[in-house]
Coordinates of C-alpha atoms and ligand atoms in Angstrom, one line a residue:
X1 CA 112.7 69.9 93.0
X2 CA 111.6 67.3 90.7
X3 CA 114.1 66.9 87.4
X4 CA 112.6 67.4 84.3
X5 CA 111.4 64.1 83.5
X6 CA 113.1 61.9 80.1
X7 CA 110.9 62.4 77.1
X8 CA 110.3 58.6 76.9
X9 CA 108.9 58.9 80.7
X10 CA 106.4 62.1 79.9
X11 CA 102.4 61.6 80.1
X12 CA 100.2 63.1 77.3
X13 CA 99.2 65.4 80.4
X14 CA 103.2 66.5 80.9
X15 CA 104.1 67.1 77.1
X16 CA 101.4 69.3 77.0
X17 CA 102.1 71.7 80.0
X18 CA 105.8 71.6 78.4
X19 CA 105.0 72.2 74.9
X20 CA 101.8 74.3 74.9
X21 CA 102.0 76.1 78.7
X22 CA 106.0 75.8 78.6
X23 CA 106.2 74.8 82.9
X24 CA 108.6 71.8 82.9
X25 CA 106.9 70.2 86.1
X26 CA 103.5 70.5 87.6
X27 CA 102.8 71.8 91.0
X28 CA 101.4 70.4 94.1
X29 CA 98.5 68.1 93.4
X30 CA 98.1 69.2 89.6
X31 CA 99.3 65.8 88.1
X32 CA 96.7 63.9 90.4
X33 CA 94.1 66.1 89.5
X34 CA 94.1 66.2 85.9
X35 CA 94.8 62.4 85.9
X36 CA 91.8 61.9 88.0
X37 CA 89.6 64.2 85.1
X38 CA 91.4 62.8 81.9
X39 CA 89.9 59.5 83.3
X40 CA 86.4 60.7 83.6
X41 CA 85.8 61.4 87.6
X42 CA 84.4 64.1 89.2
X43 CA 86.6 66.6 91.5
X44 CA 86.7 69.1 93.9
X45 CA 89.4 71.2 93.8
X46 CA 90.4 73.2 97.2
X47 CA 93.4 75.2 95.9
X48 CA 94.8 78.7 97.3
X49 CA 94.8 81.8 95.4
X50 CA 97.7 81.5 92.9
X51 CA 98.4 77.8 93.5
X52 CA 97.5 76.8 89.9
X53 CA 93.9 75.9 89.7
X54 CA 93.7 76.9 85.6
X55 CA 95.7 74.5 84.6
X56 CA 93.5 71.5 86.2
X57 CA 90.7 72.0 83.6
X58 CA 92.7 73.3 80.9
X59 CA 94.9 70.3 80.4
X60 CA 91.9 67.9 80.5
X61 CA 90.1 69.7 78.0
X62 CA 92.7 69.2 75.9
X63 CA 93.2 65.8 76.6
X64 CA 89.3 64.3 76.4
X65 CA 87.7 64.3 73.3
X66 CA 85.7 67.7 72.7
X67 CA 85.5 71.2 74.5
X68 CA 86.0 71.7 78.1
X69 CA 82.7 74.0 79.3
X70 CA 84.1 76.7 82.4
X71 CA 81.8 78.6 84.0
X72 CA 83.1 81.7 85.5
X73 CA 81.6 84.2 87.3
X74 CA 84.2 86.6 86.0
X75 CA 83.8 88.3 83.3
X76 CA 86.2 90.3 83.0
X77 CA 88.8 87.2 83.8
X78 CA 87.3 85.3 80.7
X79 CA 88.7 87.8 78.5
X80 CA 92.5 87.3 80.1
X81 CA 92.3 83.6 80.4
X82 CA 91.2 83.6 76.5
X83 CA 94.0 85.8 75.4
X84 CA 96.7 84.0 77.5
X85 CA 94.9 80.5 76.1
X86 CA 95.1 82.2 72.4
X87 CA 98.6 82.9 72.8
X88 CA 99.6 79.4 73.9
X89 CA 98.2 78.6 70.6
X90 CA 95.0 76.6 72.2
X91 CA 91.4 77.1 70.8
X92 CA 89.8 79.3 73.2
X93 CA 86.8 81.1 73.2
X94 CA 83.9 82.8 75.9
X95 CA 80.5 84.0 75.8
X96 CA 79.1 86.9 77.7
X97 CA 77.5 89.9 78.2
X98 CA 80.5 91.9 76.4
X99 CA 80.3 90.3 72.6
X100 CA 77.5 91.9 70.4
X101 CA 75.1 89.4 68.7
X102 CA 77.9 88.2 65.4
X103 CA 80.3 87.7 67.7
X104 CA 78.1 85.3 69.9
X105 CA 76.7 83.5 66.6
X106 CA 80.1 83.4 64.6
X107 CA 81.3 81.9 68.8
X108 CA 78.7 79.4 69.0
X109 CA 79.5 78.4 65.5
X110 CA 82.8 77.5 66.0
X111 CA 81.8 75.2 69.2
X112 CA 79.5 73.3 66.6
X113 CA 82.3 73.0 64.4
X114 CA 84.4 71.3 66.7
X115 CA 87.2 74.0 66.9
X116 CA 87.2 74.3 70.2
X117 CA 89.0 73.1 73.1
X118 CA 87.6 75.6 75.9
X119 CA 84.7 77.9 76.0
X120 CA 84.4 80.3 78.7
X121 CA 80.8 81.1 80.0
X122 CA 78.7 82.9 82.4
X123 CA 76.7 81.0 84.7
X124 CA 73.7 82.9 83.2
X125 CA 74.0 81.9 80.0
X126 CA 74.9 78.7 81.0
X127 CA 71.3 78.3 81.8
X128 CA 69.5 79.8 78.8
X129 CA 67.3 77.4 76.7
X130 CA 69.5 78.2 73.9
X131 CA 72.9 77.2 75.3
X132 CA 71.6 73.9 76.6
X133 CA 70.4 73.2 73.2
X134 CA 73.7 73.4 71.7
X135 CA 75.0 70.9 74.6
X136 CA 72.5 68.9 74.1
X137 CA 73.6 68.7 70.7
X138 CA 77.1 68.5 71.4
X139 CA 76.7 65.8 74.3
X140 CA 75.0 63.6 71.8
X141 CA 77.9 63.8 69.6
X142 CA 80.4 63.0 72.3
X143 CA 82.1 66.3 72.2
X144 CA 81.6 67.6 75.9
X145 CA 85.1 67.0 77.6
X146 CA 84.1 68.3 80.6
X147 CA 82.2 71.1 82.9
X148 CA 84.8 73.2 84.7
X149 CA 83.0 74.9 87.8
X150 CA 85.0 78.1 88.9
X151 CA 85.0 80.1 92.2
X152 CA 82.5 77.4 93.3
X153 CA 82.5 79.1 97.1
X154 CA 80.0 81.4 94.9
X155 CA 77.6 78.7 95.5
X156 CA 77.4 79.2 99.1
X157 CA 74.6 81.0 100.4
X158 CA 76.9 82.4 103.5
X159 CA 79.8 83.6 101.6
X160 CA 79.7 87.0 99.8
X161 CA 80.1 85.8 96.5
X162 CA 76.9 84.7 96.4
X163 CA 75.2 84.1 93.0
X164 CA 72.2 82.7 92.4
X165 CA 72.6 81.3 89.5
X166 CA 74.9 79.0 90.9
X167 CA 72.7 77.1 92.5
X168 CA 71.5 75.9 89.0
X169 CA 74.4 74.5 88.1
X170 CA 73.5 71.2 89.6
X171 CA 71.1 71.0 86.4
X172 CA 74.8 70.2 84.4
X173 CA 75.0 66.6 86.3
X174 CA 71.5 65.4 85.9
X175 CA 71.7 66.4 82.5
X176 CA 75.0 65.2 81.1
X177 CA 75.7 62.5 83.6
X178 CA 78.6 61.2 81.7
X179 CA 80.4 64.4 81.6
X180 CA 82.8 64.9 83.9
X181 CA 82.6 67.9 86.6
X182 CA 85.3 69.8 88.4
X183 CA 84.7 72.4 91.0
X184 CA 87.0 74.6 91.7
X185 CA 87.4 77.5 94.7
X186 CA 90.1 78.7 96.9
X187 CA 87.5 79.2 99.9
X188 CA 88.4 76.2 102.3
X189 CA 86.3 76.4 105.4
X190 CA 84.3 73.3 106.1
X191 CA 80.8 74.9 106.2
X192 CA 81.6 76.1 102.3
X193 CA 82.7 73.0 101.3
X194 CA 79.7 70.5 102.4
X195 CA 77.5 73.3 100.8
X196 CA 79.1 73.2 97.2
X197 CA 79.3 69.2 97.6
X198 CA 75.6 69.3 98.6
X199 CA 74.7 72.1 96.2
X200 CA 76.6 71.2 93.1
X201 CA 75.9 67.3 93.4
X202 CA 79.2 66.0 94.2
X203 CA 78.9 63.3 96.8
X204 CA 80.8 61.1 94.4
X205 CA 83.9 64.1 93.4
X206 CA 87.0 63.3 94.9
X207 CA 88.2 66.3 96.9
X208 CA 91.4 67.5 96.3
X209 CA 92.9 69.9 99.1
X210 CA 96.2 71.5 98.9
X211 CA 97.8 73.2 101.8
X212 CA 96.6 76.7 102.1
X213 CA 100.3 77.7 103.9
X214 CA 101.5 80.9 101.5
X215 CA 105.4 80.5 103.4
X216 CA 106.5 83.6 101.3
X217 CA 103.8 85.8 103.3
X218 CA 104.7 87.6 106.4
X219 CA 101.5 88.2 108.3
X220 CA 101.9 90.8 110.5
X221 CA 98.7 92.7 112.2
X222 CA 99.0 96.0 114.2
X223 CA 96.9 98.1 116.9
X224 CA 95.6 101.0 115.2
X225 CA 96.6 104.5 116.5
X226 CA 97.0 106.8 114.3
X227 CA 96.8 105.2 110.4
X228 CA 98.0 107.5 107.7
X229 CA 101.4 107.5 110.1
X230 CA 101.5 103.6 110.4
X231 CA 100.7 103.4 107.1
X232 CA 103.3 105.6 105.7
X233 CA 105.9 104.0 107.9
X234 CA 105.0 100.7 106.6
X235 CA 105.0 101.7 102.9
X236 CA 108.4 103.7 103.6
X237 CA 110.4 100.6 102.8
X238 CA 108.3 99.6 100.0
X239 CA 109.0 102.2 97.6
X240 CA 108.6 101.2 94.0
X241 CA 107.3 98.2 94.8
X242 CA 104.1 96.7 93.6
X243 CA 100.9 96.4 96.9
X244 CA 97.1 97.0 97.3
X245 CA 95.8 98.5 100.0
X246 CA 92.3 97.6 101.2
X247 CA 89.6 99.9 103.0
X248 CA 86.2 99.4 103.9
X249 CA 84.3 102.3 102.1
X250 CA 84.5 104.1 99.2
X251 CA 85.1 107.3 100.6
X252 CA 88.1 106.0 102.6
X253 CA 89.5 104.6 99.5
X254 CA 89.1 108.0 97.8
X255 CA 90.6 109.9 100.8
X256 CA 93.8 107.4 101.1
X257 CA 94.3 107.0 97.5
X258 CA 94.5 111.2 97.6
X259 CA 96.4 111.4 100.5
X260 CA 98.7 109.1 99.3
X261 CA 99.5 111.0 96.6
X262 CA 100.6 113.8 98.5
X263 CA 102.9 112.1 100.4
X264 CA 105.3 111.0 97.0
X265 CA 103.2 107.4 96.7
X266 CA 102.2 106.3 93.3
X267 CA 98.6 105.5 94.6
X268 CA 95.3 105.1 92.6
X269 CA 91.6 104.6 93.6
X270 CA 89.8 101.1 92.3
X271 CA 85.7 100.8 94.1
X272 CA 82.6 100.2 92.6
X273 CA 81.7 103.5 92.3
X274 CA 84.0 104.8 90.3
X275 CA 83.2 104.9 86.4
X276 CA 84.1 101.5 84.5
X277 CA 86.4 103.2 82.0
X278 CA 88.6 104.6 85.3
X279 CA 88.5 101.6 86.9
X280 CA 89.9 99.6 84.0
X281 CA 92.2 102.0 83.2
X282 CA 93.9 101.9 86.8
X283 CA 93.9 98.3 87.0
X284 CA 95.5 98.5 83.2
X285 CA 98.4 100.6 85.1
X286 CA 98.6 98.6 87.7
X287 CA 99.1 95.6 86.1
X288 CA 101.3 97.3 83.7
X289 CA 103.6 99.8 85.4
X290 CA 106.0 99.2 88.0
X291 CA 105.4 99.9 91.7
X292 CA 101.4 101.0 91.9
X293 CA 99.8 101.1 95.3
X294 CA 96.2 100.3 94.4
X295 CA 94.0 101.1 96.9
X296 CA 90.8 99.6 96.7
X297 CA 87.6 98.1 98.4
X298 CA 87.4 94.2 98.2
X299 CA 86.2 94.7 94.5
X300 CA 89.4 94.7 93.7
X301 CA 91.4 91.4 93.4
X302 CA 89.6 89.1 92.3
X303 CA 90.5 87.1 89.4
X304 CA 93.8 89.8 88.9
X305 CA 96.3 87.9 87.8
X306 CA 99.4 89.9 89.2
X307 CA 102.4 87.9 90.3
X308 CA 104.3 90.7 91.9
X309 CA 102.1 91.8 94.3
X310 CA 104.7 92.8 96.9
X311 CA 102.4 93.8 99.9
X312 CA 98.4 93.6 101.4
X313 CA 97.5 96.3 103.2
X314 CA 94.2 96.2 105.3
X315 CA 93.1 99.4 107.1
X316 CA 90.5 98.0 108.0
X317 CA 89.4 94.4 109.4
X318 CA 87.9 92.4 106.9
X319 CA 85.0 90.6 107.8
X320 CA 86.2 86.8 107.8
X321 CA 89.4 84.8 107.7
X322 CA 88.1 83.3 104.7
X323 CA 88.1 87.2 103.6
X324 CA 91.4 87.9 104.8
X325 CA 93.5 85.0 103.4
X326 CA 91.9 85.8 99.8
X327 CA 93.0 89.1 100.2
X328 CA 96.2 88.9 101.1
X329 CA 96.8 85.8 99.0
X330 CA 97.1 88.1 96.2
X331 CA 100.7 89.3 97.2
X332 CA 103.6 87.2 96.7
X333 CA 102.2 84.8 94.0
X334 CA 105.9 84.6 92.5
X335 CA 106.9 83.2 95.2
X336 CA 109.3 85.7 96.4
X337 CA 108.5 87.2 100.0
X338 CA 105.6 89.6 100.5
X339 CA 104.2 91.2 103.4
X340 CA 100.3 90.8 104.9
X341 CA 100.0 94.0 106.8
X342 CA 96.7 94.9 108.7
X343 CA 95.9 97.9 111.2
X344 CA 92.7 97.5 113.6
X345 CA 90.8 98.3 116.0
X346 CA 87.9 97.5 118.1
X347 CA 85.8 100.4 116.1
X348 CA 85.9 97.7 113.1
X349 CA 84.6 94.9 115.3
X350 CA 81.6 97.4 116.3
X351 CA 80.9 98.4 112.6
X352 CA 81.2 94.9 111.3
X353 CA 78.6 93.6 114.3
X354 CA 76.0 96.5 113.5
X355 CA 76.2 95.6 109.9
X356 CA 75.4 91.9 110.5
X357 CA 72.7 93.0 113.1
X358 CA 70.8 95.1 110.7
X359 CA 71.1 93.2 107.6
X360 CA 68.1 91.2 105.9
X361 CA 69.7 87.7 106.5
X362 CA 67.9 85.4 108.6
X363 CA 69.0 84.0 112.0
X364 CA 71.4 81.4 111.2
X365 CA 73.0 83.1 108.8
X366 CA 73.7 86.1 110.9
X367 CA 74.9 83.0 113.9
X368 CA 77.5 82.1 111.2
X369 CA 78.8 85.6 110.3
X370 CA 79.3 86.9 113.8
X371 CA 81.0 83.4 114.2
X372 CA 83.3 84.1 111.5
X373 CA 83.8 87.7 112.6
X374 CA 84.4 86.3 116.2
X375 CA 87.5 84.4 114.7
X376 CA 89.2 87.0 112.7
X377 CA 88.8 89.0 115.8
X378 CA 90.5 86.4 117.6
X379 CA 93.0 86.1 114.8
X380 CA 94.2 89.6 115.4
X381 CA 94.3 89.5 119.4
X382 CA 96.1 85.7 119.7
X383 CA 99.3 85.5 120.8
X384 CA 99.9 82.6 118.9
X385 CA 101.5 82.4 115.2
X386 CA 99.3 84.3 112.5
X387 CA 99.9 81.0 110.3
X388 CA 99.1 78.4 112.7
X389 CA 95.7 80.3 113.7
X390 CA 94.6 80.9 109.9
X391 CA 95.8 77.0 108.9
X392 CA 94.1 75.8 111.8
X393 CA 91.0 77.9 110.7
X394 CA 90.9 76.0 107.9
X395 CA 91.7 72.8 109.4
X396 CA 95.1 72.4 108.8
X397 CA 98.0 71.4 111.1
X398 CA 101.1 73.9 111.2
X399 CA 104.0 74.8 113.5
X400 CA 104.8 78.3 114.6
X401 CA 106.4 80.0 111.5
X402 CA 108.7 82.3 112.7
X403 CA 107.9 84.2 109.9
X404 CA 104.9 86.0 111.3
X405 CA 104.9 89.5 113.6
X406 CA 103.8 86.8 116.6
X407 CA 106.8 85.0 116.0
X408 CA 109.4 87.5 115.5
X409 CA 108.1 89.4 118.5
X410 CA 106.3 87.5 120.8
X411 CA 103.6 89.5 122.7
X412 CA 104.3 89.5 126.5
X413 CA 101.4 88.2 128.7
X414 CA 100.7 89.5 132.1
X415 CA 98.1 89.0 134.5
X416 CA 95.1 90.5 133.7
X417 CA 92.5 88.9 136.2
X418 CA 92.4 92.4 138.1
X419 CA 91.9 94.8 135.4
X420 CA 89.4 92.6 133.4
X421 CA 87.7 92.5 136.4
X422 CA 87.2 95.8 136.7
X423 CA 86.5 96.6 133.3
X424 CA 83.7 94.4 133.5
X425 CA 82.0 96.0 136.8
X426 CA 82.5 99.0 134.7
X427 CA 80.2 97.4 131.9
X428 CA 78.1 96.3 134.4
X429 CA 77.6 99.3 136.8
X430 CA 77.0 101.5 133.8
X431 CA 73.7 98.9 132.7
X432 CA 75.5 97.6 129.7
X433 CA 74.6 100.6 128.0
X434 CA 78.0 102.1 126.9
X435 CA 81.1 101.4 124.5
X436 CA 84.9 101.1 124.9
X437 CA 85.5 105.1 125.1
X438 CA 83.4 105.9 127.8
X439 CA 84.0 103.0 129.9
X440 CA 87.6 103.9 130.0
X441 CA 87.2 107.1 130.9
X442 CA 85.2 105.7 133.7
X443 CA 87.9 103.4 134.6
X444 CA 90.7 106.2 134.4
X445 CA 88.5 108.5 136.4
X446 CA 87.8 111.4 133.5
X447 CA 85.4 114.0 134.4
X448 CA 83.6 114.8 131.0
X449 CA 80.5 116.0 130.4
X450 CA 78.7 112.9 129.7
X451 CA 80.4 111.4 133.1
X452 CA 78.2 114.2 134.7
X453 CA 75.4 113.7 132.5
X454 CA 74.8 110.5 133.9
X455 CA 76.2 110.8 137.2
X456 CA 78.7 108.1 136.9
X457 CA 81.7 110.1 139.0
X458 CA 79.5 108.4 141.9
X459 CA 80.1 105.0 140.9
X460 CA 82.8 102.9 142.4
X461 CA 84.6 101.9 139.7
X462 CA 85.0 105.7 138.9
X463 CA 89.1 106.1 138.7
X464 CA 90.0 102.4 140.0
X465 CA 91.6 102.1 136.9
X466 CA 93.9 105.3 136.5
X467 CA 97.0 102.8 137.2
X468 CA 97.0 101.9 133.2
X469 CA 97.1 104.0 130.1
X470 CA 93.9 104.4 127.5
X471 CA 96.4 102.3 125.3
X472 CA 96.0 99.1 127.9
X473 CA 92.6 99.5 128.2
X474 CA 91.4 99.6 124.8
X475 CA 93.8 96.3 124.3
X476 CA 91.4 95.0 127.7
X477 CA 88.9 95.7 125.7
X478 CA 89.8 94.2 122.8
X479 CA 90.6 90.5 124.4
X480 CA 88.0 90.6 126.3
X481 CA 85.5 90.9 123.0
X482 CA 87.9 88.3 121.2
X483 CA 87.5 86.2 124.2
X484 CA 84.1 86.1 124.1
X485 CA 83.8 87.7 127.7
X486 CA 82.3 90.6 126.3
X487 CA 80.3 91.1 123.1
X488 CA 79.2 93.9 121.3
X489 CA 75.3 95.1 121.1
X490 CA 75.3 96.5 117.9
X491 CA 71.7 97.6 118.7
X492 CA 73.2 100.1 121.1
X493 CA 75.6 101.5 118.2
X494 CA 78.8 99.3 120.2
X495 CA 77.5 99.4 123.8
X496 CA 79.2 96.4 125.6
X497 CA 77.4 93.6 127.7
X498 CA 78.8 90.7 129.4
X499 CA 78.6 87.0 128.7
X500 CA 77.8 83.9 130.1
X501 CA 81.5 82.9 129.9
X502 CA 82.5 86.1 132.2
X503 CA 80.7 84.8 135.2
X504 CA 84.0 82.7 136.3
X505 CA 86.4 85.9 136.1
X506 CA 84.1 88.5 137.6
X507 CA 84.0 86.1 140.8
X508 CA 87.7 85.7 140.8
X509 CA 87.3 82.0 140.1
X510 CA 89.0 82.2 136.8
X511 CA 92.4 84.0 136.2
X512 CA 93.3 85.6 132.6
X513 CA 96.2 86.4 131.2
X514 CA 96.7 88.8 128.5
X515 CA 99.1 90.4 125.8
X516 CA 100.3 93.6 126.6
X517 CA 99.8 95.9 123.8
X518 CA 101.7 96.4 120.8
X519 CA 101.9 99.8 120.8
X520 CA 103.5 100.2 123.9
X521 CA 105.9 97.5 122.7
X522 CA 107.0 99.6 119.4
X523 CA 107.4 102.8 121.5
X524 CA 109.6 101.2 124.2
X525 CA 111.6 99.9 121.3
X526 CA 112.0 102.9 119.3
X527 CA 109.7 102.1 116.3
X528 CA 106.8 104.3 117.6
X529 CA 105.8 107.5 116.4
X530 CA 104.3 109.4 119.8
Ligands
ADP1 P1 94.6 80.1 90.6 O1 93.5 80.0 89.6 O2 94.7 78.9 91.5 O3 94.7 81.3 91.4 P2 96.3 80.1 88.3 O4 95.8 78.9 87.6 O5 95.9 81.5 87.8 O6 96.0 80.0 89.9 O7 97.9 80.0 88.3 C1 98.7 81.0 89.0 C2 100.0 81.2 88.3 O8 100.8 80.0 88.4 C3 99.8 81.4 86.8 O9 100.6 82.4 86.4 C4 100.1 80.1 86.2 O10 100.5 80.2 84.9 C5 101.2 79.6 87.1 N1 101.3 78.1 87.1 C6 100.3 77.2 87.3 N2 100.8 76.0 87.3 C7 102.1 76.0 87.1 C8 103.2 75.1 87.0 N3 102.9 73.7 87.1 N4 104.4 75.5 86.9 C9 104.7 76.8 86.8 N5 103.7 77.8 86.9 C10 102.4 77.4 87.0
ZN2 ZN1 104.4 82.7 112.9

């Protein structure tokens, strides 16, 4: 750790994060960063959840002469940041949709005054004819210190965050070219960043990427069998402490949050659907009281500003690394360990594809979403460290962690080459036509009624592969998807077809190894539940 440096050494950029933010050092790449703004240049800022991104405005703001702009996408974030700005004793302000007419007059008073350092905005309003003309105004005067861009990802037309209005933001540069611009997002991929740099006119920023590596985070993914139970087991030596637990749909976050309940857990719902007033009041508790297991659909998370986040839950796959690492980026922000913990199961992979499939979004952008699906598929099913695969993904260099379920149990590989082999002649034989649950009970040799129906007990692959459990199959399965031997026809509600790429194995020329599955693992070690 750096020492505290000697009064006589401090920057104007250090004495105020001691006096007025109280941090004796800054972290990472903040110094750089603010240097590089105080002095007038652009930025782009590629910082993970939690790694101190406020700050790399704020202190420039205060700094340059004038009042630092931030747009936020946020709204209810604005509100925090303004308080904990207020408190600090720095001249803080936002507009949005929240304040009644007064309050947005006596507001955009006080920016013409000059007695503010930051105002806090939504994109919209940004963009209204009105709030131009008061930085118009202001810009002739000198008094724009900067344009703060947050969540900048929310530019990008493939990400979820989408907004529209972002897109318009460009308008800032050709309009106040002197002002200086910094971008801001803790989405890292490549593809997002060329499209803010393109979108937001910042071929000139300097781009400032900090490693994404959260070392207090233990990733740790699991095959699904039976939820509630893995669920509860994980949570049983979590008691009292603070962790979110994601699900897909509302209705499962309902159900969990219930049955949670039940079980002794201190659990509340948080989704869209639910009335605001409820939904503020369980994120007030959460943020508040000790030990709440919020469980919640991905609108929960963003923007909270929880340190003590002990543990991520996801029981269900989210639909991109990108996704994932913002998710569980929210635990463990004190630093102090904290657990990623994710159940799945092929079923997700099949709902995710149909979803993709039938949504409104034109060719390439459904290419890039099954793309990114593909790799948190492959995410969960590599036998390699959770951290190097999800630095790598975002193009970062990392050794093995040993902090990861990967590393601390390293899957066993055996030779698969026979058994994928069959499972594919199973896909095949059956026209390509069927999903994972039926083709096992093909390969196993299980006489049910839709067997019959369609007069597969005839085929040959019918029982050649009683020799392993449903268990091993469905983990077959599973690599074989994630190794892009078999892909999922969401059309056909999950029925599997074969690739190009499994021409090689079908005719033996190619041999494949594969992780036995995890399940099996626990039980044979005693931490399984059958
Ligand atoms: P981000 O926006 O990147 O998610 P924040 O700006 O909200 O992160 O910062 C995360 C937390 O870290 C906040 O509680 C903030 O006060 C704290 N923080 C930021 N910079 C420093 C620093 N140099 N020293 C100590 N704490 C810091
Ligand atoms: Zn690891």
């Amino acid at each position: 750790m750096s020492a505290v440096p000697a009064e006589a050494a401090r920057t104007p950029a250090q004495e105020i994060l001691q006096r007025v933010f109280g941090y004796p050092a800054f972290r990472g790449r903040q110094a750089e960063i603010i240097e590089h703004v105080v002095g007038g240049g652009d930025a782009l800022v590629l910082m993970p959840t939690g790694g101190g991104k406020s700050l790399c405005y704020q202190i420039p703001a205060l700094l340059r002469e004038g009042v630092g702009v931030v747009v936020s996408p946020l709204i209810a974030l604005m509100q925090d940041q303004v308080d904990a700005l207020l408190q600090a004793g720095v001249r803080a302000a936002f507009l949005n949709s929240t304040l009644d007419f007064d309050a947005v007059v006596d507001t955009e008073r006080r920016l013409m005054r000059g007695e503010l350092d930051l105002i806090y905005v939504a994109p919209e309003r940004l963009l209204t004819e009105r709030f131009i003309g008061l930085l118009d105004a202001l810009a002739e005067r000198g008094r724009l210190a900067l344009f703060a861009i947050d969540e900048a990802h929310c530019v990008s037309q493939w990400g979820h965050d989408f907004r529209p209005e972002y897109i318009q933001l460009s308008r800032l540069h050709e309009r106040y070219p002197q002002t200086p611009r910094i971008a801001l997002t803790a989405t890292a991929d490549a593809l997002t960043r060329e499209e803010i740099v393109v979108r937001l006119g910042l071929d000139s920023a300097r781009i400032f990427v900090s490693s994404f590596d959260r070392p207090n985070i233990r990733y740790t993914v699991v095959e699904r069998d039976n939820p509630r139970r893995q669920l509860l087991d994980f949570l049983a030596g979590r008691r009292g402490e603070a962790g979110i637990v994601y699900c897909l749909s509302r209705k499962k976050v309902d159900d969990t949050a219930e049955w949670l309940t039940t079980q002794g857990v201190k659990a509340l719902p948080y989704h869209a659907g639910l009335e605001t007033a409820t939904r503020a009041k369980h994120q007030q508790r959460f943020l508040r009281e000790d030990g709440i297991v919020m469980v919640a659909t991905i609108a929960f998370g963003m923007g909270i500003d929880k340190p003590d986040v002990r543990f991520v839950a996801h029981l269900d796959l989210p639909k991109t690394l990108e996704a994932y690492y913002q998710e569980t980026g929210r635990a463990g922000r004190d630093g102090d360990a904290a657990e990623a913990w994710m159940t799945y199961g092929l079923n997700d992979v099949v709902i995710h594809r149909q979803r993709i499939d039938e949504s409104a979004s034109d060719d390439e952008q459904k290419r890039v979403e099954r793309q990114k699906l593909d790799a948190m598929l492959g995410f969960c099913e590599s036998a390699q460290c959770r951290r190097v695969t999800l630095l790598n993904y975002f193009g970062e260099a990392a050794e093995p962690c040993g902090n990861c379920d990967v590393c601390l149990d390293p899957p066993q590989l055996w030779d698969a080459t026979v058994a994928a082999r069959k499972a594919m002649s199973a896909v095949l034989r059956t026209g390509q036509r069927f999903g994972t649950g039926h083709l096992i009970d093909l390969l196993r040799g299980k006489t049910t009624e839709k067997m019959t129906q369609h007069g597969h007990e005839s085929l040959p692959t019918f029982g050649v592969g009683a020799d392993l459990d449903d268990a091993t199959w469905r983990s077959v399965f599973r690599q074989l998807l994630a190794a892009g031997l078999l892909e999922a026809d969401a059309s056909a509600f999950g029925a599997l077809v074969l690739t190009a790429s499994a021409r090689p194995v079908l005719r033996g020329e190619r041999e494949l190894m594969l992780r036995r599955p995890q399940a099996r693992r626990a039980r044979r070690s005693g931490g399984g539940n059958e």
